[in-house]
PDB file of C-alpha atoms in Angstrom:
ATOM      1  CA  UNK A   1      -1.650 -16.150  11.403  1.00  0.00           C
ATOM      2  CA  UNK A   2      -2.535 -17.879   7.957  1.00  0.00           C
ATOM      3  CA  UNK A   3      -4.535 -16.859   5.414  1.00  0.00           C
ATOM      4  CA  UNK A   4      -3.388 -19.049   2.222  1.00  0.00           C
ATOM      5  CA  UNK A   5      -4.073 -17.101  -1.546  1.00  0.00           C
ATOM      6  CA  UNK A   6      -7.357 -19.689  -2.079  1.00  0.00           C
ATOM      7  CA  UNK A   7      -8.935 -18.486   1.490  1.00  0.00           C
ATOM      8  CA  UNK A   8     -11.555 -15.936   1.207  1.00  0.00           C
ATOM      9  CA  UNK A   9     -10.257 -12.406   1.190  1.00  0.00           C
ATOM     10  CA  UNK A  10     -12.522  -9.570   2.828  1.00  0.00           C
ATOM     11  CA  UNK A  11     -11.205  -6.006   1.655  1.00  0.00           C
ATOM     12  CA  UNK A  12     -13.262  -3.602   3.738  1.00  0.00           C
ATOM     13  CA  UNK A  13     -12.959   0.416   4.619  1.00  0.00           C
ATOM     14  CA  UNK A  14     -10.854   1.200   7.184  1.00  0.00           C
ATOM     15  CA  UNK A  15     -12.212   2.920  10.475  1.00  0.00           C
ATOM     16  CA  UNK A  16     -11.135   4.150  13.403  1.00  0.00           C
ATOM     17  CA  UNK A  17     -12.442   1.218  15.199  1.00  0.00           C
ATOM     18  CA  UNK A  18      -9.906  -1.747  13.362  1.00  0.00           C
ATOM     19  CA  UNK A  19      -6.661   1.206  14.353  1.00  0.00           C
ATOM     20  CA  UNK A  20      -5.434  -1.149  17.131  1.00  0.00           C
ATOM     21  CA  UNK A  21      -5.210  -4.339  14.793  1.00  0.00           C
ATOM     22  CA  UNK A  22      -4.261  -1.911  12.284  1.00  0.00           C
ATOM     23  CA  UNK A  23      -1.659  -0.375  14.484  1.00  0.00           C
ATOM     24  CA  UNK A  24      -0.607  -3.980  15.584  1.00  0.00           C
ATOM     25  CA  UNK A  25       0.221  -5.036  12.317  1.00  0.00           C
ATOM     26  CA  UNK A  26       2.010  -1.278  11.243  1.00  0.00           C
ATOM     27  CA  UNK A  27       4.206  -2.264  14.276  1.00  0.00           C
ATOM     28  CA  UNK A  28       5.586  -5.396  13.500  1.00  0.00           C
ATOM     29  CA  UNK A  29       6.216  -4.678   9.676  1.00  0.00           C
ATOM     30  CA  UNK A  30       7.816  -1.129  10.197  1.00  0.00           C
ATOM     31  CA  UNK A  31      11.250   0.391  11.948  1.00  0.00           C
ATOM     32  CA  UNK A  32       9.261   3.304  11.518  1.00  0.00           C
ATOM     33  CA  UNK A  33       5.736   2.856  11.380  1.00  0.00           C
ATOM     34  CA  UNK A  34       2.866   5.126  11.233  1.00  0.00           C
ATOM     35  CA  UNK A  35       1.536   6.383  14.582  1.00  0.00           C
ATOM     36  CA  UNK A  36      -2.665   5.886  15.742  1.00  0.00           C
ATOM     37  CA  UNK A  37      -2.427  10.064  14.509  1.00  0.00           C
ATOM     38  CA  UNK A  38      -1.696   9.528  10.415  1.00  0.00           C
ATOM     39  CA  UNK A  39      -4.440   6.796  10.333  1.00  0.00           C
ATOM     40  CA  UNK A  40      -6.683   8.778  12.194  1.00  0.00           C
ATOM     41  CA  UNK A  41      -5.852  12.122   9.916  1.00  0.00           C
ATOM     42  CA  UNK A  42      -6.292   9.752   6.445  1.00  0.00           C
ATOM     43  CA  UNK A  43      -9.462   8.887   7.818  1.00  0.00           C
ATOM     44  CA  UNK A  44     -10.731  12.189   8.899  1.00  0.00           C
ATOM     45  CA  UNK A  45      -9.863  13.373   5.194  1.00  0.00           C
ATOM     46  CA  UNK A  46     -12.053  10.533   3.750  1.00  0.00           C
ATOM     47  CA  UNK A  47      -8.698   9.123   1.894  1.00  0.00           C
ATOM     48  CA  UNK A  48      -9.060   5.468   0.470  1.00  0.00           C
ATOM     49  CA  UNK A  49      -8.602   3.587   2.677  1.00  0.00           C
ATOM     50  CA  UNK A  50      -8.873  -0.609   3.451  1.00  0.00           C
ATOM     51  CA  UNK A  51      -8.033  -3.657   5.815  1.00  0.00           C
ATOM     52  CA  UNK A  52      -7.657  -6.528   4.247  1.00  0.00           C
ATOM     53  CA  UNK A  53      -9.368  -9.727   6.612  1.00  0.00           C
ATOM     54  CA  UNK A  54      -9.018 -13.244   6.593  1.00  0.00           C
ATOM     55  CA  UNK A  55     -11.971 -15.220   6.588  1.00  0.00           C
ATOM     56  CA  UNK A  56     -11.647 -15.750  10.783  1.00  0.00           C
ATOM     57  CA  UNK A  57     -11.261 -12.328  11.193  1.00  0.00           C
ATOM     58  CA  UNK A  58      -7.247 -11.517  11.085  1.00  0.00           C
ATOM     59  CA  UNK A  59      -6.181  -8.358   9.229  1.00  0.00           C
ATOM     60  CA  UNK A  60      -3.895  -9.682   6.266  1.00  0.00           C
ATOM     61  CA  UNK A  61      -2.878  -6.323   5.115  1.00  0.00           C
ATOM     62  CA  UNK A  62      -4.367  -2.495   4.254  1.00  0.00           C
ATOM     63  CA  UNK A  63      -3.845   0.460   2.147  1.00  0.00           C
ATOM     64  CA  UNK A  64      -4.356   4.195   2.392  1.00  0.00           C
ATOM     65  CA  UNK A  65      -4.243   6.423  -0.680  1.00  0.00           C
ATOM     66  CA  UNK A  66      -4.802  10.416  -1.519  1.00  0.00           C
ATOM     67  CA  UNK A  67      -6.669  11.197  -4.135  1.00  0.00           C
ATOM     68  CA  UNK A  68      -5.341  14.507  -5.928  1.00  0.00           C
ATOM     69  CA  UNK A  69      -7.048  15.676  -9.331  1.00  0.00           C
ATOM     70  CA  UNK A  70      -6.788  12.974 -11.903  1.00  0.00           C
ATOM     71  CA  UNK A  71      -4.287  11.124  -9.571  1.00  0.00           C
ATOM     72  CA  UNK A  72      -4.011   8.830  -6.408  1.00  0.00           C
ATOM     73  CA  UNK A  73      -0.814   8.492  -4.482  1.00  0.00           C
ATOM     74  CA  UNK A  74      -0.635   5.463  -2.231  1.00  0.00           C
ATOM     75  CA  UNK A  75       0.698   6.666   0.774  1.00  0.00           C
ATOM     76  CA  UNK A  76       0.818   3.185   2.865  1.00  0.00           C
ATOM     77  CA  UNK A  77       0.289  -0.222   2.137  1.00  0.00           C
ATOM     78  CA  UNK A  78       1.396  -2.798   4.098  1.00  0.00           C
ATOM     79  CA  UNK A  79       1.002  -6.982   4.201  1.00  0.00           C
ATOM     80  CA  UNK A  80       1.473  -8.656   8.182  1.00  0.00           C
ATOM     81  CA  UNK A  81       4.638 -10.043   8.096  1.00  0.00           C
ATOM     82  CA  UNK A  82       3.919 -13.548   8.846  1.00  0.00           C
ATOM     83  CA  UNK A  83       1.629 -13.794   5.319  1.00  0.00           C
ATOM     84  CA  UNK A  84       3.862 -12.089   3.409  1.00  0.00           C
ATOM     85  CA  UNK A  85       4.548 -13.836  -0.160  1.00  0.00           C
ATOM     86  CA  UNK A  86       1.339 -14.696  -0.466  1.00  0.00           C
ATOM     87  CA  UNK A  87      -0.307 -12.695  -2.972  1.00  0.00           C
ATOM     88  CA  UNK A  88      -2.311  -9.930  -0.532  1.00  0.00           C
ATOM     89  CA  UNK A  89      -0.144  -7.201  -1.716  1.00  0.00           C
ATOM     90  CA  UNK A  90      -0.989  -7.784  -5.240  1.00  0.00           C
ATOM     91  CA  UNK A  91      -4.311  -8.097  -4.569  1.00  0.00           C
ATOM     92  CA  UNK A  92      -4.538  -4.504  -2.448  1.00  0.00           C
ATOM     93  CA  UNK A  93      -3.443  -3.091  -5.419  1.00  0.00           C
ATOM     94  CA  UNK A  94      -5.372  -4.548  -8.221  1.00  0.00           C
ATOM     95  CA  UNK A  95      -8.598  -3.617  -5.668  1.00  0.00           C
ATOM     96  CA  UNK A  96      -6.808   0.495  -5.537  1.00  0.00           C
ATOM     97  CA  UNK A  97      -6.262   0.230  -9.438  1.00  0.00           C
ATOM     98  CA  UNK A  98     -10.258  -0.338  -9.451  1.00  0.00           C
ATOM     99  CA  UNK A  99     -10.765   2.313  -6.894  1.00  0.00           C
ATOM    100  CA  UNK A 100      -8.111   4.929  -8.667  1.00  0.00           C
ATOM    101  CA  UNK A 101     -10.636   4.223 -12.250  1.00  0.00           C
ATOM    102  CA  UNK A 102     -13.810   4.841 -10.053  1.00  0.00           C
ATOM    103  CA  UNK A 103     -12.054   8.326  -8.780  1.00  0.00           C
ATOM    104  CA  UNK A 104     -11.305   9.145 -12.552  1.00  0.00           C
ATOM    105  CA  UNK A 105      -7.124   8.827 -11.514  1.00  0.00           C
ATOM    106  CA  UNK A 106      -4.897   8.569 -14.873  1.00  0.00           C
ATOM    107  CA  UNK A 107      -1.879   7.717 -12.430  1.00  0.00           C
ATOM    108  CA  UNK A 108      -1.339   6.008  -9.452  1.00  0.00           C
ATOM    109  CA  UNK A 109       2.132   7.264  -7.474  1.00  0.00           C
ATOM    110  CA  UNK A 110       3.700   5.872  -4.468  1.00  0.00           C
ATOM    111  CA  UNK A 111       7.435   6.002  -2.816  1.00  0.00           C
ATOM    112  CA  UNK A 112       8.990   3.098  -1.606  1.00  0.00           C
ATOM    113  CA  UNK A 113      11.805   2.851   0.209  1.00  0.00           C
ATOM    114  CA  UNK A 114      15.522   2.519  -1.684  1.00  0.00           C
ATOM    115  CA  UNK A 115      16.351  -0.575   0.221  1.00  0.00           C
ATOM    116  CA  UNK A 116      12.836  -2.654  -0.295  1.00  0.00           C
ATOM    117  CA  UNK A 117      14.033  -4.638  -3.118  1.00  0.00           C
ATOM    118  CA  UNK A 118      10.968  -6.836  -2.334  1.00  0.00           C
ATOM    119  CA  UNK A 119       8.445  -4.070  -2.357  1.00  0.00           C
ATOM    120  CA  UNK A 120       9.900  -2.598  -5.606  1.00  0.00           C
ATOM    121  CA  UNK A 121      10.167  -5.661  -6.887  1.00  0.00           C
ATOM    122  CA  UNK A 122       6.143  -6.033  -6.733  1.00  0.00           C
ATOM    123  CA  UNK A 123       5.660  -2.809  -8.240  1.00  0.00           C
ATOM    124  CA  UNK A 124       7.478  -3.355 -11.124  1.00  0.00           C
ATOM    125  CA  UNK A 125       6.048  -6.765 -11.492  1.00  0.00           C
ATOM    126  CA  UNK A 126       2.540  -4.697 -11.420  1.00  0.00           C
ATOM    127  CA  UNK A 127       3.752  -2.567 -14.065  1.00  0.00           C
ATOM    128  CA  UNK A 128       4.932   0.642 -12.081  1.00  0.00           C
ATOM    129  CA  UNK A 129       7.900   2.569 -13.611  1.00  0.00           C
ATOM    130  CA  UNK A 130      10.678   4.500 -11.360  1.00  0.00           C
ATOM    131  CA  UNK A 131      10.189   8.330 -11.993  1.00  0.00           C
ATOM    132  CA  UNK A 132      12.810   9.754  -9.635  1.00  0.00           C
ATOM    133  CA  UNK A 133      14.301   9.914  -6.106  1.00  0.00           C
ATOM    134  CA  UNK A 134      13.374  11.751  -3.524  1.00  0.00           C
ATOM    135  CA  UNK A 135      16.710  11.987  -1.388  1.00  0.00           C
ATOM    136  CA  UNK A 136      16.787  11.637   2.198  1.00  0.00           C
ATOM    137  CA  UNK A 137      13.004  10.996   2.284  1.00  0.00           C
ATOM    138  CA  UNK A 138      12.653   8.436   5.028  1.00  0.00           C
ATOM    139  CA  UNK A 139      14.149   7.892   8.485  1.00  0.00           C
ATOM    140  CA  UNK A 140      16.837   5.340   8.851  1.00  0.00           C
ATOM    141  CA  UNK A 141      18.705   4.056  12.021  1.00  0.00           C
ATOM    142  CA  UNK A 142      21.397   5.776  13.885  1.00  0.00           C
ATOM    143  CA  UNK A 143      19.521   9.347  12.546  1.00  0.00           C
ATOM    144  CA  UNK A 144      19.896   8.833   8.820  1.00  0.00           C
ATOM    145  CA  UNK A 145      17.571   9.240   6.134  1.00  0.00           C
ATOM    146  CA  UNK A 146      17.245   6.877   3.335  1.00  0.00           C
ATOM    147  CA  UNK A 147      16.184   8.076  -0.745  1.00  0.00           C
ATOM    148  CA  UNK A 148      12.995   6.873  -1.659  1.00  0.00           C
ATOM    149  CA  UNK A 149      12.290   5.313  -5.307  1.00  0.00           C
ATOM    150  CA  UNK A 150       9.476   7.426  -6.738  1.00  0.00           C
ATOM    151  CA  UNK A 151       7.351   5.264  -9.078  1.00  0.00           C
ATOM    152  CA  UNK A 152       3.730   6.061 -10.769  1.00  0.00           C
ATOM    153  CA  UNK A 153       1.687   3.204 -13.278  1.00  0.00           C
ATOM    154  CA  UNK A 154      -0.106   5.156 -16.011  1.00  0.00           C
ATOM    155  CA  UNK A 155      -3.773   4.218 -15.552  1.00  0.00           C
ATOM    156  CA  UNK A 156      -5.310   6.307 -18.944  1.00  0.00           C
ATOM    157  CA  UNK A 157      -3.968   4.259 -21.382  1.00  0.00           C
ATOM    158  CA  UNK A 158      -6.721   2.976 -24.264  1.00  0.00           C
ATOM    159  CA  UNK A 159      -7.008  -0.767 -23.333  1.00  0.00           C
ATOM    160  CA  UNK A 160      -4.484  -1.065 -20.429  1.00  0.00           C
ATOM    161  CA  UNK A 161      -5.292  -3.292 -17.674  1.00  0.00           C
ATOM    162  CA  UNK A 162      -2.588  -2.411 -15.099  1.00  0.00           C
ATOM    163  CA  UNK A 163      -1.519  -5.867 -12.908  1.00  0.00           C
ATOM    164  CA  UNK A 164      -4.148  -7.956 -14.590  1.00  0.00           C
ATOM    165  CA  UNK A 165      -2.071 -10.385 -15.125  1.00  0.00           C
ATOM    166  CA  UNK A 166      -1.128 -10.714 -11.204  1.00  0.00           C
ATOM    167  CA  UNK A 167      -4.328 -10.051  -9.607  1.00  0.00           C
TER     168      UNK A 167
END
């Protein structure tokens, strides 16, 4: 798999028909991925949701969201691990930031995982703040749960232009 930052980027809707690459990808990146039956129950609802493609065809990445009333909560996002550190996960959200405006959202919320310095890293980088924990949130190994880092970027603000720079 490549898929360098200057290759053309496809962001598409998700459908039920890209779940196995989907799937495929959720697999590899995950201890504790998402089974065929969330995707297919985002979908149903109409969520936001998008695959990310590579110009031949390779899924780079995708997102699903839920809108609420003047909100969006990202509720998966995920990069294929080979082209991580690339840029796609920056880019998935600077394209959700668009959609979250279109949608009327003032804040965008997600959880990610205690442990994901990486992934909490980029968030902060895009300009999301840590709210709070939600303790014992997702499953760990040997029947633990791990805390989840709560974090929401304020969307409303006069001027703001959330992850500009990084897009």
């Amino acid at each position: 798999m490549s898929a360098l930052p200057n290759e053309t980027r496809h962001l598409l809707p998700m459908t039920a028909a890209q779940l196995d690459a989907v799937l495929a990808v959720e697999a590899t990146a995950y201890a504790f991925p998402w089974s065929r039956g969330n995707f297919i129950d985002s979908l149903a609802a109409g969520y936001p949701s998008r695959v990310l493609y590579a110009d031949r065809g390779e899924v780079l990445g995708y997102f699903v969201a839920m809108p609420g009333v003047d909100e969006m909560h990202l509720l998966n996002i995920t990069v294929a691990p080979p082209v991580e550190g690339l840029g796609h996960a920056r880019f998935m959200l600077g394209e959700l930031v668009h959609l979250c405006r279109e949608h009327g959202a003032r804040q965008l919320w997600l959880e990610v995982r205690e442990s994901n310095a990486r992934a909490r890293s980029i968030y902060q980088r895009f300009g999301f703040v840590p709210v709070g924990v939600r303790k014992g949130y997702y499953p760990a190994l040997r029947g633990r749960r791990e805390d989840a880092i709560v974090m929401s970027l304020a969307l409303a603000a006069p001027g703001a232009q959330a992850g500009d720079a990084l897009v």
